[in-house]
Amino acid sequence: MLEKQNLLGLPQSKLNKFFEDLGEKPYRTKQIMQWIYHQGASNFDEMHNLSKDLRQKLLTIATLELPNVVTQNHASDGVIKWVIELGENNHIETVYIPEKDRGTLCISSQVGCALACTFCSTGFQGFNRNLKSHEIIAQVLIAHNYLVAKGKRISNVVFMGMGEPMLNEGAVYDTCDLLLDDWAFGLSRRRVTISSSGVVPALYRMADTTSVSLAISLHAPDDELRDVLVPINKKYPIKQLMEACQYYLDAGTQERHILFEYVMLDGVNDSEVHARKLAKLLQGVSAKVNLIPFNPFPETQYKTSKAVTINQFQDILFKSGIRTTTRRTRGEDVDAACGQLAGKVQDKSRRNVRRH
Ligand code: SAH
Ligand code: SF4
């Protein structure tokens, strides 16, 4: 039997094609999107403005299935972490971070990550597979359905969970499409952010394909150190990365800027010299820097920079005219902080075999 098409995760253009192939009128797309994304419908039966015949047909060829939630943990600071099961003993994690004026959902794009940044828990897990667009949008729907019932909402979505979004471009662009579409989540482009460790060729395509915001995981101001912390730097060194960033900034019709993420590792990348080098690298670039205090996890040797060191680092950037913020660590008591997302990954990259 043919596998049923999961209609979640199909952007408007692909749903149009789906209904066209069924010989249905184009307005079916908007009807069904409203049911799914605005009314929270989880089956075709409740969609009473679709004809009975169409509902029957959809039941046989399509599905709206969401993956199973294994656990939903609440941290003392309001952060919520969902562990979601994706078959074959793979689990991913999704995190909601409430703040005074917004609620950010941090979503995963892959089961694990093949890029093996040395300070990242996901990287340590190895890699299993890319998520499908319906598995990515399902994370937003699961959180949205829960939060709406509590009178809360998701105002921002960031691809900062497990995985490298720019190694799963198709599914990530389809998801972005739905996040921005008024018939689905209707978020503004400034409130959706793709975070990438610097897959340079994909960044050029991203600049031309979607209007969402970009964050770059820089973490070091020179190639020698970045080669160690973010190994993909060996393939796409900083000069190439900054050229791709400039291309992103110049593309598109609206003004853009880039958020550069910089994890603060005690005695590794947090000296005054590093700060000055970073300021020089970003001079003239439409950039904001976000310093992330390192979040430890069991397998790591790294330590978090001292608060005073982070302040000094931030001060040097400030004085060079670079807008800089320091991220407040959230959700620690449920292991939901940046870089702590581990899920459960059936590693196919054999990295863990190679390492020992
Ligand atoms: N793969 C993408 C997105 C996921 S990681 C990327 O690398 O950008 C999201 C952010 O968390 C990245 O900036 C990443 O460098 C950071 N991060 C990873 N491990 C961390 C840790 N242990 N402590 C703090 N931040 C971490
Ligand atoms: Fe992958 Fe990002 Fe973690 Fe690096 S920091 S291993 S790119 S998830």
Short mmCIF file of C-alpha atoms and ligand atoms in Angstrom, two decimals:
data_model
loop_
_atom_site.label_atom_id
_atom_site.label_comp_id
_atom_site.label_asym_id
_atom_site.label_seq_id
_atom_site.Cartn_x
_atom_site.Cartn_y
_atom_site.Cartn_z
CA MET A 1 0.00 0.00 0.00
CA LEU A 2 1.18 3.50 -0.81
CA GLU A 3 2.37 5.46 2.21
CA LYS A 4 -0.15 8.12 3.24
CA GLN A 5 0.89 11.71 2.60
CA ASN A 6 1.22 13.67 5.84
CA LEU A 7 -0.35 17.05 5.05
CA LEU A 8 1.34 18.72 8.02
CA GLY A 9 4.44 20.50 6.88
CA LEU A 10 3.25 21.04 3.31
CA PRO A 11 3.46 24.75 2.53
CA GLN A 12 0.62 26.42 0.64
CA SER A 13 2.20 25.88 -2.78
CA LYS A 14 2.61 22.12 -2.19
CA LEU A 15 -0.90 21.77 -0.75
CA ASN A 16 -2.25 23.54 -3.85
CA LYS A 17 -0.51 20.95 -5.99
CA PHE A 18 -1.86 18.14 -3.79
CA PHE A 19 -5.47 19.31 -4.21
CA GLU A 20 -4.99 20.06 -7.89
CA ASP A 21 -3.83 16.47 -8.42
CA LEU A 22 -7.02 15.32 -6.69
CA GLY A 23 -9.09 17.45 -9.07
CA GLU A 24 -10.16 19.74 -6.23
CA LYS A 25 -10.60 23.52 -6.29
CA PRO A 26 -7.69 25.66 -5.02
CA TYR A 27 -9.71 27.11 -2.11
CA ARG A 28 -9.48 23.70 -0.40
CA THR A 29 -5.89 24.57 0.55
CA LYS A 30 -6.90 27.54 2.68
CA GLN A 31 -9.81 25.66 4.20
CA ILE A 32 -7.60 22.82 5.32
CA MET A 33 -4.81 25.12 6.55
CA GLN A 34 -7.30 26.98 8.71
CA TRP A 35 -8.51 23.72 10.17
CA ILE A 36 -5.01 22.51 10.96
CA TYR A 37 -3.24 25.65 12.08
CA HIS A 38 -6.04 27.90 13.38
CA GLN A 39 -8.66 25.46 14.69
CA GLY A 40 -6.22 22.79 15.91
CA ALA A 41 -8.01 20.01 13.98
CA SER A 42 -6.29 16.66 14.23
CA ASN A 43 -8.49 14.62 11.90
CA PHE A 44 -10.40 15.06 8.66
CA ASP A 45 -13.80 14.12 10.16
CA GLU A 46 -14.16 17.38 12.00
CA MET A 47 -13.58 19.48 8.86
CA HIS A 48 -17.30 19.87 8.16
CA ASN A 49 -16.96 22.39 5.34
CA LEU A 50 -15.19 19.77 3.21
CA SER A 51 -17.53 17.48 1.27
CA LYS A 52 -18.09 14.03 2.70
CA ASP A 53 -16.52 12.51 -0.41
CA LEU A 54 -13.38 14.56 -0.03
CA ARG A 55 -13.08 13.72 3.67
CA GLN A 56 -13.45 10.06 2.80
CA LYS A 57 -10.79 10.32 0.12
CA LEU A 58 -8.40 12.16 2.44
CA LEU A 59 -8.82 9.47 5.05
CA THR A 60 -7.51 6.87 2.63
CA ILE A 61 -4.59 8.79 1.10
CA ALA A 62 -3.52 11.39 3.66
CA THR A 63 -2.86 11.84 7.35
CA LEU A 64 -2.34 14.61 9.92
CA GLU A 65 -0.45 12.39 12.31
CA LEU A 66 1.69 14.01 14.99
CA PRO A 67 4.58 12.10 16.58
CA ASN A 68 4.30 10.90 20.19
CA VAL A 69 5.38 13.10 23.05
CA VAL A 70 7.42 10.97 25.46
CA THR A 71 7.79 13.58 28.19
CA GLN A 72 6.91 17.20 28.81
CA ASN A 73 9.07 18.69 31.56
CA HIS A 74 8.59 22.05 33.25
CA ALA A 75 11.61 23.91 34.63
CA SER A 76 11.30 26.20 37.63
CA ASP A 77 11.78 29.28 35.40
CA GLY A 78 8.81 28.45 33.14
CA VAL A 79 10.83 26.74 30.42
CA ILE A 80 9.11 23.66 28.97
CA LYS A 81 10.95 20.81 27.26
CA TRP A 82 9.22 18.21 25.11
CA VAL A 83 10.92 14.93 24.22
CA ILE A 84 9.35 13.62 21.01
CA GLU A 85 9.65 10.09 19.65
CA LEU A 86 10.34 9.63 15.96
CA GLY A 87 10.53 5.87 15.54
CA GLU A 88 13.52 3.51 15.48
CA ASN A 89 14.37 4.65 18.99
CA ASN A 90 15.17 8.20 17.93
CA HIS A 91 14.08 11.08 20.15
CA ILE A 92 14.35 14.81 19.56
CA GLU A 93 13.84 17.76 21.88
CA THR A 94 11.87 21.01 21.60
CA VAL A 95 12.05 23.83 24.13
CA TYR A 96 9.71 26.75 24.96
CA ILE A 97 11.32 29.77 26.64
CA PRO A 98 8.87 32.33 28.04
CA GLU A 99 10.05 35.89 28.56
CA LYS A 100 8.29 39.08 29.63
CA ASP A 101 7.43 40.25 26.16
CA ARG A 102 7.68 37.05 24.10
CA GLY A 103 7.66 33.27 24.00
CA THR A 104 10.38 31.59 21.96
CA LEU A 105 10.20 28.04 20.68
CA CYS A 106 13.53 26.35 19.97
CA ILE A 107 13.06 23.55 17.43
CA SER A 108 15.18 20.68 16.11
CA SER A 109 15.89 20.05 12.43
CA GLN A 110 17.82 16.75 12.57
CA VAL A 111 18.09 13.66 14.77
CA GLY A 112 21.52 14.47 16.20
CA CYS A 113 24.10 16.37 14.20
CA ALA A 114 27.00 15.25 12.05
CA LEU A 115 29.11 18.35 12.55
CA ALA A 116 30.56 17.42 15.94
CA CYS A 117 31.30 20.84 17.41
CA THR A 118 33.42 19.99 20.43
CA PHE A 119 31.36 21.96 23.00
CA CYS A 120 27.91 20.69 21.90
CA SER A 121 25.98 17.85 23.46
CA THR A 122 24.00 17.18 20.27
CA GLY A 123 27.28 16.91 18.39
CA PHE A 124 28.40 14.23 20.82
CA GLN A 125 25.33 12.13 20.07
CA GLY A 126 26.27 11.56 16.43
CA PHE A 127 23.76 11.72 13.59
CA ASN A 128 20.85 9.57 12.47
CA ARG A 129 18.75 11.42 9.89
CA ASN A 130 17.15 14.63 8.70
CA LEU A 131 13.68 15.48 9.97
CA LYS A 132 10.84 15.70 7.45
CA SER A 133 9.02 19.04 7.28
CA HIS A 134 5.99 17.50 9.01
CA GLU A 135 8.23 16.41 11.89
CA ILE A 136 9.59 19.94 12.24
CA ILE A 137 6.21 21.68 12.05
CA ALA A 138 4.81 19.04 14.41
CA GLN A 139 7.09 20.44 17.13
CA VAL A 140 5.51 23.86 16.66
CA LEU A 141 1.98 22.40 16.61
CA ILE A 142 2.52 20.29 19.73
CA ALA A 143 3.82 23.30 21.66
CA HIS A 144 1.23 25.67 20.16
CA ASN A 145 -1.72 23.40 21.00
CA TYR A 146 -0.53 23.05 24.60
CA LEU A 147 0.28 26.75 25.08
CA VAL A 148 -2.90 28.10 23.49
CA ALA A 149 -4.96 26.08 25.98
CA LYS A 150 -2.98 27.87 28.75
CA GLY A 151 -3.56 31.31 27.23
CA LYS A 152 0.06 31.57 26.06
CA ARG A 153 1.50 31.85 22.60
CA ILE A 154 4.62 31.34 20.54
CA SER A 155 5.91 34.69 19.28
CA ASN A 156 9.33 33.57 18.01
CA VAL A 157 10.73 30.37 16.52
CA VAL A 158 14.45 29.61 16.39
CA PHE A 159 16.19 26.66 14.70
CA MET A 160 18.54 26.28 17.64
CA GLY A 161 17.57 22.82 18.84
CA MET A 162 19.21 19.61 17.67
CA GLY A 163 20.83 19.56 14.25
CA GLU A 164 22.24 21.83 11.57
CA PRO A 165 19.29 23.36 9.68
CA MET A 166 21.42 24.21 6.65
CA LEU A 167 22.09 20.51 6.08
CA ASN A 168 18.31 19.92 5.82
CA GLU A 169 17.41 22.83 3.59
CA GLY A 170 14.24 21.62 1.83
CA ALA A 171 12.37 20.68 4.99
CA VAL A 172 13.60 23.79 6.81
CA TYR A 173 12.49 26.16 4.01
CA ASP A 174 9.05 24.48 3.86
CA THR A 175 8.75 24.94 7.62
CA CYS A 176 9.79 28.60 7.40
CA ASP A 177 7.19 29.09 4.69
CA LEU A 178 4.47 27.82 7.04
CA LEU A 179 5.76 29.81 10.00
CA LEU A 180 5.47 33.03 7.97
CA ASP A 181 2.19 32.17 6.20
CA ASP A 182 -0.89 33.94 7.63
CA TRP A 183 -2.92 30.81 6.88
CA ALA A 184 -0.63 28.92 9.28
CA PHE A 185 1.40 30.69 12.01
CA GLY A 186 1.72 34.18 10.48
CA LEU A 187 4.97 35.15 12.24
CA SER A 188 7.02 38.08 10.95
CA ARG A 189 10.36 37.29 9.29
CA ARG A 190 12.19 38.93 12.19
CA ARG A 191 10.68 36.41 14.59
CA VAL A 192 11.90 33.29 12.79
CA THR A 193 15.63 32.56 12.95
CA ILE A 194 17.76 29.92 11.28
CA SER A 195 20.95 29.30 13.26
CA SER A 196 23.84 27.80 11.30
CA SER A 197 27.39 26.81 12.06
CA GLY A 198 28.35 28.00 8.59
CA VAL A 199 27.48 25.65 5.73
CA VAL A 200 28.62 28.26 3.22
CA PRO A 201 26.99 27.08 -0.07
CA ALA A 202 23.66 26.64 1.72
CA LEU A 203 23.87 30.16 3.16
CA TYR A 204 23.94 31.61 -0.37
CA ARG A 205 20.80 29.64 -1.26
CA MET A 206 19.15 30.55 2.04
CA ALA A 207 19.74 34.25 1.36
CA ASP A 208 17.80 33.97 -1.91
CA THR A 209 15.12 31.48 -0.79
CA THR A 210 13.68 32.71 2.47
CA SER A 211 13.36 36.06 4.21
CA VAL A 212 13.78 34.75 7.77
CA SER A 213 16.55 35.95 10.08
CA LEU A 214 19.99 34.40 10.27
CA ALA A 215 22.19 33.59 13.25
CA ILE A 216 25.75 32.33 12.75
CA SER A 217 27.50 30.20 15.33
CA LEU A 218 30.93 31.81 15.16
CA HIS A 219 32.52 30.96 18.55
CA ALA A 220 36.07 31.92 17.51
CA PRO A 221 37.59 34.93 15.75
CA ASP A 222 40.32 33.04 13.83
CA ASP A 223 40.56 29.82 11.80
CA GLU A 224 43.09 28.16 14.07
CA LEU A 225 40.70 28.10 17.02
CA ARG A 226 37.49 27.75 15.01
CA ASP A 227 38.89 24.64 13.26
CA VAL A 228 38.96 23.02 16.71
CA LEU A 229 35.63 24.25 18.09
CA VAL A 230 33.52 24.11 14.92
CA PRO A 231 35.16 21.50 12.67
CA ILE A 232 33.14 22.48 9.57
CA ASN A 233 35.39 25.55 9.58
CA LYS A 234 38.11 23.39 8.01
CA LYS A 235 35.88 23.04 4.96
CA TYR A 236 34.47 26.60 5.00
CA PRO A 237 36.93 28.92 6.76
CA ILE A 238 36.01 32.28 8.28
CA LYS A 239 36.83 34.35 5.17
CA GLN A 240 34.39 32.32 3.05
CA LEU A 241 31.83 32.40 5.85
CA MET A 242 31.99 36.20 6.13
CA GLU A 243 31.61 36.54 2.35
CA ALA A 244 28.45 34.40 2.50
CA CYS A 245 27.22 36.55 5.40
CA GLN A 246 27.75 39.70 3.37
CA TYR A 247 25.83 38.11 0.49
CA TYR A 248 22.92 37.39 2.87
CA LEU A 249 23.00 40.99 4.15
CA ASP A 250 22.91 42.42 0.62
CA ALA A 251 20.21 40.05 -0.68
CA GLY A 252 16.50 40.57 -0.12
CA THR A 253 14.47 43.73 -0.34
CA GLN A 254 14.29 44.53 3.37
CA GLU A 255 17.12 45.52 5.66
CA ARG A 256 18.89 42.55 7.23
CA HIS A 257 21.31 41.96 10.03
CA ILE A 258 23.01 38.85 11.41
CA LEU A 259 23.22 37.61 14.98
CA PHE A 260 26.65 36.10 15.70
CA GLU A 261 26.57 33.54 18.49
CA TYR A 262 29.69 33.10 20.59
CA VAL A 263 29.81 30.45 23.31
CA MET A 264 32.00 31.54 26.23
CA LEU A 265 34.50 28.80 27.10
CA ASP A 266 36.75 29.40 30.07
CA GLY A 267 40.36 29.94 28.99
CA VAL A 268 39.64 28.85 25.41
CA ASN A 269 38.06 31.71 23.44
CA ASP A 270 37.29 34.34 26.08
CA SER A 271 40.44 36.49 26.39
CA GLU A 272 40.78 40.20 25.62
CA VAL A 273 42.78 39.29 22.52
CA HIS A 274 39.90 37.16 21.27
CA ALA A 275 37.46 39.99 21.94
CA ARG A 276 39.58 42.49 20.00
CA LYS A 277 40.01 40.08 17.09
CA LEU A 278 36.25 39.48 17.05
CA ALA A 279 35.55 43.22 17.06
CA LYS A 280 37.91 43.64 14.11
CA LEU A 281 36.31 40.78 12.18
CA LEU A 282 32.83 42.25 12.59
CA GLN A 283 33.80 45.86 11.93
CA GLY A 284 31.49 47.27 9.25
CA VAL A 285 29.22 44.21 9.23
CA SER A 286 25.55 44.70 10.14
CA ALA A 287 25.93 42.44 13.14
CA LYS A 288 24.83 41.82 16.68
CA VAL A 289 26.76 39.50 18.97
CA ASN A 290 25.13 37.15 21.44
CA LEU A 291 27.51 35.77 24.06
CA ILE A 292 26.31 32.39 25.33
CA PRO A 293 27.66 31.20 28.68
CA PHE A 294 28.72 27.59 27.99
CA ASN A 295 26.23 25.04 29.30
CA PRO A 296 28.04 21.94 30.53
CA PHE A 297 26.96 18.35 29.84
CA PRO A 298 28.39 15.07 31.16
CA GLU A 299 30.90 14.25 28.39
CA THR A 300 32.56 17.66 28.27
CA GLN A 301 35.87 19.00 29.61
CA TYR A 302 35.04 22.65 28.87
CA LYS A 303 34.06 25.07 31.61
CA THR A 304 31.92 28.18 31.52
CA SER A 305 33.74 31.53 31.48
CA LYS A 306 33.59 33.54 34.67
CA ALA A 307 30.94 36.24 34.81
CA VAL A 308 33.59 38.95 35.12
CA THR A 309 35.37 37.65 32.00
CA ILE A 310 32.12 37.68 30.04
CA ASN A 311 31.50 41.28 31.16
CA GLN A 312 34.99 42.36 30.09
CA PHE A 313 34.58 40.61 26.74
CA GLN A 314 31.23 42.32 26.20
CA ASP A 315 32.73 45.67 27.18
CA ILE A 316 35.47 45.44 24.56
CA LEU A 317 32.88 44.71 21.87
CA PHE A 318 30.65 47.56 23.10
CA LYS A 319 33.55 50.00 22.96
CA SER A 320 34.22 48.95 19.37
CA GLY A 321 30.62 49.87 18.56
CA ILE A 322 29.29 46.30 18.29
CA ARG A 323 25.89 45.63 19.76
CA THR A 324 26.34 42.75 22.19
CA THR A 325 24.05 40.89 24.54
CA THR A 326 24.72 38.01 26.92
CA ARG A 327 22.23 35.16 26.87
CA ARG A 328 20.69 34.27 30.17
CA THR A 329 20.82 30.52 30.71
CA ARG A 330 17.31 29.07 30.97
CA GLY A 331 15.76 25.70 31.69
CA GLU A 332 18.89 24.21 33.25
CA ASP A 333 17.02 22.04 35.73
CA VAL A 334 15.42 20.07 32.88
CA ASP A 335 18.58 20.04 30.70
CA ALA A 336 16.92 22.36 28.20
CA ALA A 337 19.62 25.01 27.92
CA CYS A 338 21.43 25.75 24.66
CA GLY A 339 23.67 22.90 23.61
CA GLN A 340 22.32 20.54 26.27
CA LEU A 341 19.75 18.97 24.00
CA ALA A 342 20.73 15.38 23.60
CA GLY A 343 17.56 13.50 22.69
CA LYS A 344 18.29 9.90 21.88
CA VAL A 345 20.14 9.34 18.64
CA GLN A 346 20.81 6.01 17.00
CA ASP A 347 24.12 7.18 15.61
CA LYS A 348 24.72 6.21 12.00
CA SER A 349 27.78 8.38 11.52
CA ARG A 350 29.91 5.92 13.50
CA ARG A 351 31.57 8.93 15.06
CA ASN A 352 31.32 7.45 18.52
CA VAL A 353 33.08 4.33 17.25
CA ARG A 354 35.85 6.42 15.73
CA ARG A 355 36.32 8.51 18.85
CA HIS A 356 37.19 5.64 21.19
N1 SAH B 1 23.47 23.68 14.40
C1 SAH B 1 23.06 25.02 14.56
C2 SAH B 1 21.85 25.19 15.46
C3 SAH B 1 21.79 24.38 16.73
S1 SAH B 1 22.90 24.80 18.00
C4 SAH B 1 24.21 25.87 15.03
O1 SAH B 1 25.23 25.34 15.40
O2 SAH B 1 24.06 27.09 14.97
C5 SAH B 1 22.23 26.30 18.67
C6 SAH B 1 23.26 27.17 19.38
O3 SAH B 1 23.67 26.58 20.63
C7 SAH B 1 24.51 27.36 18.57
O4 SAH B 1 24.97 28.67 18.59
C8 SAH B 1 25.47 26.45 19.29
O5 SAH B 1 26.78 26.77 19.01
C9 SAH B 1 25.07 26.67 20.73
N2 SAH B 1 25.61 25.65 21.64
C10 SAH B 1 25.91 24.37 21.35
N3 SAH B 1 26.39 23.73 22.47
C11 SAH B 1 26.37 24.64 23.47
C12 SAH B 1 26.69 24.57 24.86
N4 SAH B 1 27.11 23.44 25.41
N5 SAH B 1 26.54 25.69 25.60
C13 SAH B 1 26.06 26.81 25.05
N6 SAH B 1 25.72 26.93 23.75
C14 SAH B 1 25.87 25.87 22.97
FE1 SF4 B 2 25.65 20.58 15.24
FE2 SF4 B 2 25.15 23.12 15.93
FE3 SF4 B 2 25.86 21.29 17.79
FE4 SF4 B 2 27.66 22.14 16.01
S1 SF4 B 2 26.62 23.39 17.58
S2 SF4 B 2 27.32 19.99 16.62
S3 SF4 B 2 26.40 22.41 14.18
S4 SF4 B 2 24.00 21.28 16.58
#
